PDB file of C-alpha atoms in Angstrom:
ATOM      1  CA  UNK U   1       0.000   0.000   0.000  1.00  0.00           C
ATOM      2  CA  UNK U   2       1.541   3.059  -0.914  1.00  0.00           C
ATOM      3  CA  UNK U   3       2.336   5.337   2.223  1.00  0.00           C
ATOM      4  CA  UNK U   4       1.400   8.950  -0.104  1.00  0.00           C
ATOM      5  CA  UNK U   5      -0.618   9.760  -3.040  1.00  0.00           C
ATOM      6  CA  UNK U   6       2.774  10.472  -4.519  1.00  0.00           C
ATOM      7  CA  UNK U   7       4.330   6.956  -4.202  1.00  0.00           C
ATOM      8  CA  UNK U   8       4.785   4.910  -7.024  1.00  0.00           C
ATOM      9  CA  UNK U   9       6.643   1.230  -6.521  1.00  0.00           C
ATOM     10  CA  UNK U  10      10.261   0.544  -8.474  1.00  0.00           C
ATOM     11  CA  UNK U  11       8.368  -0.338 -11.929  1.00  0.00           C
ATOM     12  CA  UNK U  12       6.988   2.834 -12.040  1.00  0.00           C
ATOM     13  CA  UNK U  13       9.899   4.813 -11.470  1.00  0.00           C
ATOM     14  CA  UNK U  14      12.096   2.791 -14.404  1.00  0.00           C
ATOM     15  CA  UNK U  15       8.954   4.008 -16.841  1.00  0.00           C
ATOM     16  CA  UNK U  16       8.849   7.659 -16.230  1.00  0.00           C
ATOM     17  CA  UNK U  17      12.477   7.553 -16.115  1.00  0.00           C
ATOM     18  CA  UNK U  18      12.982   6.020 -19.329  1.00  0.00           C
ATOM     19  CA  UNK U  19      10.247   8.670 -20.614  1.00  0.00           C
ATOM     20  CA  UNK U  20      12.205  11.600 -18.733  1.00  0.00           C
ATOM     21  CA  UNK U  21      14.321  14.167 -20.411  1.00  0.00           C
ATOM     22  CA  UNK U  22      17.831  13.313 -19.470  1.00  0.00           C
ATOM     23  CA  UNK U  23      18.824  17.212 -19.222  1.00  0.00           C
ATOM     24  CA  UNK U  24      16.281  16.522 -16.142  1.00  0.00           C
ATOM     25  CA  UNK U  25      17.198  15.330 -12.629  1.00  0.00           C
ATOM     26  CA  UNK U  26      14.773  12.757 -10.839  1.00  0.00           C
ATOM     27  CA  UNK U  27      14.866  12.837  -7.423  1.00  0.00           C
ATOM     28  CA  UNK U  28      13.534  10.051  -5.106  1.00  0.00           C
ATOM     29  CA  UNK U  29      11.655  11.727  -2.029  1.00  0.00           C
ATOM     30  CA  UNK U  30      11.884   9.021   0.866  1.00  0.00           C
ATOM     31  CA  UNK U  31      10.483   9.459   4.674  1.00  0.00           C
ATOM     32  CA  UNK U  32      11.507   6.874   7.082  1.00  0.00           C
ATOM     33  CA  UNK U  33      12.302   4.275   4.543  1.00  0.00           C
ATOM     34  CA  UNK U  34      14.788   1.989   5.475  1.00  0.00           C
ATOM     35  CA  UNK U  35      18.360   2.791   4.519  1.00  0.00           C
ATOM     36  CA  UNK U  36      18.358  -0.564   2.770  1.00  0.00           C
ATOM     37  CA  UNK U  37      15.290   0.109   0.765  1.00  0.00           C
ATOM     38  CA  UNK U  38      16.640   3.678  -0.234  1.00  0.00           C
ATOM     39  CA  UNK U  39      19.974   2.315  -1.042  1.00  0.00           C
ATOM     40  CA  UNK U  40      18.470  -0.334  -3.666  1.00  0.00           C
ATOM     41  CA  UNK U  41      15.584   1.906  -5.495  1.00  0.00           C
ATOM     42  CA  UNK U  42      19.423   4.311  -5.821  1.00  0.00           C
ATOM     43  CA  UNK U  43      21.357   1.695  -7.120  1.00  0.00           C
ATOM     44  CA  UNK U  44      19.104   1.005 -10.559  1.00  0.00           C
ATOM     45  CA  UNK U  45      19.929   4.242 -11.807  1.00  0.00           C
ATOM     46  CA  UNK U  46      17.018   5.772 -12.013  1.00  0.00           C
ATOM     47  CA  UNK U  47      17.431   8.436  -9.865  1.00  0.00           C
ATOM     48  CA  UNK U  48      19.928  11.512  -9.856  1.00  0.00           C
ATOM     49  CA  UNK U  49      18.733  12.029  -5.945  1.00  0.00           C
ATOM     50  CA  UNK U  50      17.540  11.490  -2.941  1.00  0.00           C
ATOM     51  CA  UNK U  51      15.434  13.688  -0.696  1.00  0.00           C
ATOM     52  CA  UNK U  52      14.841  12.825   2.575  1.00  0.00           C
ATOM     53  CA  UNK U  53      11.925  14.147   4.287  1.00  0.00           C
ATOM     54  CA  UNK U  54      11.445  11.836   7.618  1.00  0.00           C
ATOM     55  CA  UNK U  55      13.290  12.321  11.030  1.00  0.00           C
ATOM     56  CA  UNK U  56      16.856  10.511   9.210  1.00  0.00           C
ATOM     57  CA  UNK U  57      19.442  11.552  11.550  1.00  0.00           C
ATOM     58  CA  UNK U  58      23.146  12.420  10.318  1.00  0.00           C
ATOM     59  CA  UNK U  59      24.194   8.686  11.013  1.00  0.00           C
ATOM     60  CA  UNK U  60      21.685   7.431   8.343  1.00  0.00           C
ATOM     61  CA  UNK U  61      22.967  10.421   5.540  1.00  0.00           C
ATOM     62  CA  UNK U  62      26.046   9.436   6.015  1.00  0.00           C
ATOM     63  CA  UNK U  63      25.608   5.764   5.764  1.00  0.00           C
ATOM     64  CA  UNK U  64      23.845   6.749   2.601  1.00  0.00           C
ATOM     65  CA  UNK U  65      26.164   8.959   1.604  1.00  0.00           C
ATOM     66  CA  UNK U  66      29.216   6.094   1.568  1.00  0.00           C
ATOM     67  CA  UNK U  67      26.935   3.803  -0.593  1.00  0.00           C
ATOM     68  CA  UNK U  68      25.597   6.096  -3.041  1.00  0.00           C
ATOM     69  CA  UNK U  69      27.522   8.038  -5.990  1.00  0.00           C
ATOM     70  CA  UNK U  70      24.187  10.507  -6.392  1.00  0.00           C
ATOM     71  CA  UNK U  71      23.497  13.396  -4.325  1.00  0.00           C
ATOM     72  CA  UNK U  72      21.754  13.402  -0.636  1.00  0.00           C
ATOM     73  CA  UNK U  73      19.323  16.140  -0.021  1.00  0.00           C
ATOM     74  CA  UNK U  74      18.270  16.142   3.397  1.00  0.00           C
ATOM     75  CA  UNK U  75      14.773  18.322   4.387  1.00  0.00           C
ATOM     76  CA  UNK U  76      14.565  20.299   7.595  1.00  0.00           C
ATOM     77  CA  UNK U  77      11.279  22.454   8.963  1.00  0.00           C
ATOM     78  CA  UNK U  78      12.836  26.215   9.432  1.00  0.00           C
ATOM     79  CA  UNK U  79      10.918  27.328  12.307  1.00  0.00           C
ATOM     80  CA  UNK U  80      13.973  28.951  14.235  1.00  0.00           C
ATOM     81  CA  UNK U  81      16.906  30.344  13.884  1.00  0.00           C
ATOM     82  CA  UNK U  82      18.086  27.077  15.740  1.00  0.00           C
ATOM     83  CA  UNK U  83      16.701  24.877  13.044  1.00  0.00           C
ATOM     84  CA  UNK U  84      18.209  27.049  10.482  1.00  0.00           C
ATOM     85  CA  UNK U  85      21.485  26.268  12.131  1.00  0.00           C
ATOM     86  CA  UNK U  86      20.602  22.418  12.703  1.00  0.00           C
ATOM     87  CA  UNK U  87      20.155  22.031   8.875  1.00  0.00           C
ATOM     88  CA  UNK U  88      23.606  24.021   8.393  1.00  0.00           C
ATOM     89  CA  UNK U  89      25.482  21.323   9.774  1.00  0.00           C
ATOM     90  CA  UNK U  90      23.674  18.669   8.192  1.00  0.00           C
ATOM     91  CA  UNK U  91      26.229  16.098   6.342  1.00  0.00           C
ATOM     92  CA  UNK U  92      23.698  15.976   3.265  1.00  0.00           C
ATOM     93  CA  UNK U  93      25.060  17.030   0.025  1.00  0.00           C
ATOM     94  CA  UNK U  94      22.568  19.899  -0.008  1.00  0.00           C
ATOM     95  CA  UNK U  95      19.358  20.611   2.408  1.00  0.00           C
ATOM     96  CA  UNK U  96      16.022  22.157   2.195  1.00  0.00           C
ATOM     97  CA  UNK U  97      14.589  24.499   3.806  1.00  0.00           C
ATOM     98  CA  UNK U  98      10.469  23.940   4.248  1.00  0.00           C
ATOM     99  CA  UNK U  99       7.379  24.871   6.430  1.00  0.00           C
ATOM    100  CA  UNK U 100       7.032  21.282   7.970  1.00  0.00           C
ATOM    101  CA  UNK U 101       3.462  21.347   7.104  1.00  0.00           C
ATOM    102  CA  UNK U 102       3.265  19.947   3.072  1.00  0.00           C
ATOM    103  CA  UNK U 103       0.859  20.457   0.968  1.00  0.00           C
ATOM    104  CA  UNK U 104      -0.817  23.582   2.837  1.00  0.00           C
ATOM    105  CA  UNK U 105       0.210  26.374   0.648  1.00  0.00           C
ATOM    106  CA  UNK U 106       1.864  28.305   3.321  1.00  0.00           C
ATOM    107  CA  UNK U 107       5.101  30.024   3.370  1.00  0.00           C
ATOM    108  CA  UNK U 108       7.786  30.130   6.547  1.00  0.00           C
ATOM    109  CA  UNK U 109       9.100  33.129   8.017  1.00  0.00           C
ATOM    110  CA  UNK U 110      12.220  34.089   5.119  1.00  0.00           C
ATOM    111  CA  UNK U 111      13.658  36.602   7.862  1.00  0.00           C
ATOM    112  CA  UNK U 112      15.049  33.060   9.017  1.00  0.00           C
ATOM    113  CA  UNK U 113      17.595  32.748   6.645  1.00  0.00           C
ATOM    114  CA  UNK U 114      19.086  36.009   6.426  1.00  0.00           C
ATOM    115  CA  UNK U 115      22.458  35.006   8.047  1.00  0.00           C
ATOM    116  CA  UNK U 116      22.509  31.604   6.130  1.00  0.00           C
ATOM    117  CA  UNK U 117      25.784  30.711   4.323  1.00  0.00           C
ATOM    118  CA  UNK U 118      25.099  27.425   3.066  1.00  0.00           C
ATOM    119  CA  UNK U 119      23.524  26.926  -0.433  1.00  0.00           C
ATOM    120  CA  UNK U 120      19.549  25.579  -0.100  1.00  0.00           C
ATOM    121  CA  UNK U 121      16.232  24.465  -1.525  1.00  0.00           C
ATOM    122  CA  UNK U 122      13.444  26.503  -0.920  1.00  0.00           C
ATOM    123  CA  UNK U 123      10.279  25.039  -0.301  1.00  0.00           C
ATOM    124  CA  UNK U 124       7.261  25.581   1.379  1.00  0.00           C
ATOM    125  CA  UNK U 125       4.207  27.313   0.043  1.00  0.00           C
ATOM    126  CA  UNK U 126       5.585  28.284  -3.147  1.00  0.00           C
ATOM    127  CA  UNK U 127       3.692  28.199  -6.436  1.00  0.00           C
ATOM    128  CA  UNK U 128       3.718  30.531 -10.131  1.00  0.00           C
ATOM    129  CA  UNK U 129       2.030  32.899  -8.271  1.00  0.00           C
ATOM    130  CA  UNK U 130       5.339  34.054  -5.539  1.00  0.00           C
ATOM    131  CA  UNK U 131       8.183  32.476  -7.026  1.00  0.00           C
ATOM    132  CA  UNK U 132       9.516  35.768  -8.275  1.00  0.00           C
ATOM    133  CA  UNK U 133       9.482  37.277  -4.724  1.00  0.00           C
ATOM    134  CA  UNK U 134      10.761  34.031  -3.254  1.00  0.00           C
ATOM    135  CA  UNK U 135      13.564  34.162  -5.435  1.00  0.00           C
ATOM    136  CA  UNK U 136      14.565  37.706  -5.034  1.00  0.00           C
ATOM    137  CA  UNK U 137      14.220  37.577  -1.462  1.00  0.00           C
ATOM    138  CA  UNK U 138      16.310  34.797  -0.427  1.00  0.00           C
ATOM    139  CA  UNK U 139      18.452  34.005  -3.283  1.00  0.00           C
ATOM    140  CA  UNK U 140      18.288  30.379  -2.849  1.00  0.00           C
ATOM    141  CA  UNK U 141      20.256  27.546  -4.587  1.00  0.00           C
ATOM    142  CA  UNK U 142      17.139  26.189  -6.319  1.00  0.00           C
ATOM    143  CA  UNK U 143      13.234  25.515  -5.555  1.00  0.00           C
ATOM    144  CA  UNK U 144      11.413  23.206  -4.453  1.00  0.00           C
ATOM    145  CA  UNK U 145       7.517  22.730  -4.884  1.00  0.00           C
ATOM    146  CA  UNK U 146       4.660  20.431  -5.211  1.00  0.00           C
ATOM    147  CA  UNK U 147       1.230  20.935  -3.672  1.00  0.00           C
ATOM    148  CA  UNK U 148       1.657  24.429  -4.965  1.00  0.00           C
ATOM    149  CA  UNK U 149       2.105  23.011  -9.202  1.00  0.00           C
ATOM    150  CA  UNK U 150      -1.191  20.770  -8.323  1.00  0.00           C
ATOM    151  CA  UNK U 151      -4.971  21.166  -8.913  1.00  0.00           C
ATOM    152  CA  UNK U 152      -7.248  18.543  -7.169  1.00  0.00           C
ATOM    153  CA  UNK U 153      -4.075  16.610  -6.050  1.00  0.00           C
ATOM    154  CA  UNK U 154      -2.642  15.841  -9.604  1.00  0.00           C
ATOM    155  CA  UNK U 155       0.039  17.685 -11.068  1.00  0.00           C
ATOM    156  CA  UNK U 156      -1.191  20.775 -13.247  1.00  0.00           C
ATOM    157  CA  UNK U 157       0.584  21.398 -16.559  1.00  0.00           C
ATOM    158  CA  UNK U 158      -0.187  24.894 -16.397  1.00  0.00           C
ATOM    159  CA  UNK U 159       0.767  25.347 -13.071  1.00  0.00           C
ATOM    160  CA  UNK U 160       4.050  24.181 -13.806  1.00  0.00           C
ATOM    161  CA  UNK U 161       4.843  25.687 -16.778  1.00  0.00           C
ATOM    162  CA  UNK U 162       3.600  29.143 -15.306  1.00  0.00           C
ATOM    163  CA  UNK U 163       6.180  28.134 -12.558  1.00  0.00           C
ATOM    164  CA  UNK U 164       9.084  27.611 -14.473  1.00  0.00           C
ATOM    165  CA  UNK U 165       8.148  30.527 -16.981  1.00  0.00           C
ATOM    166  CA  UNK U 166       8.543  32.409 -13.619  1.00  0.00           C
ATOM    167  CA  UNK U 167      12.267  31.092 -12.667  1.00  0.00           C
ATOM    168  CA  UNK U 168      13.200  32.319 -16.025  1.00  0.00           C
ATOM    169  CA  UNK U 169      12.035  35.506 -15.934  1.00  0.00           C
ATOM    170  CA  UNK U 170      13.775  35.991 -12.464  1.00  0.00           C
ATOM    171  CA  UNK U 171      16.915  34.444 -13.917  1.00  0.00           C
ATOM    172  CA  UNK U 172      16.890  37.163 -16.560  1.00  0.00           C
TER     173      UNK U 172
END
């Protein structure tokens, strides 16, 4: 039984990937999987990433991290300036930066990450509609959204074309 509307089992994954642009990245989103289950969906090649988004403590990344060759994003809730500096020192290859609460279309407070120095994904209420602003505001590394490209729970081609129409302009 999958655990999120979003799941999809290992046959699945080999299909869209096959059907995926290679100039694009897919990136496996786990929470709480087993390090063992991670590690073997990784080694078939059909991912670029993995983005953990359970309570995976900095013994499991880097456990991961020593059996993988792909990159290790690890997700943190930035509800402090505490948390901000808890994901800093995350061993993950690269972390993101959320609201803790998916799929509710809400932003975090961005003051947060004023003094930030490591690269990040933002997340977190983010959709066509503030990307711009996100973008200009906090400068992150890249962006991170899914709820927010979705109508009725499925993805929306508009949405996401609107969405990366707005990186682009902001890139400009």
């Amino acid at each position: 039984m999958p655990k999120s509307i979003r799941s999809i089992d290992s046959g699945k994954l080999h299909e869209l990937r096959f059907r995926l642009d290679e100039s694009i990245t897919p990136v496996g989103v786990f929470v709480n999987e087993p390090l063992e289950s991670v590690i073997s969906l990784s080694a078939c090649n059909a991912l670029g990433a993995v983005q953990l988004h359970g309570g995976e403590d900095e013994n499991y990344i880097r456990c991961l991290k020593k059996e993988l060759t792909i990159p290790v994003i690890k997700a943190f809730q930035a509800d402090s300036p505490e948390s901000i500096r808890q994901a800093e020192k995350s061993p993950a290859d690269l972390i993101l930066l959320d609201n803790g609460a998916g799929g509710t279309g809400t932003v975090f407070d961005w003051s947060l990450l004023r003094h930030i120095k490591r690269p990040y994904f933002l997340a977190g209420g983010l959709g066509p509609h503030n990307l711009t602003e996100a973008i200009k505001t906090v400068h992150p590394w890249g962006v991170d959204m899914s709820s927010g490209v979705e109508t009725d729970g499925a993805k929306d081609k508009e949405k996401i074309l609107a969405a990366v129409a707005a990186v682009r302009r902001t890139e400009a």
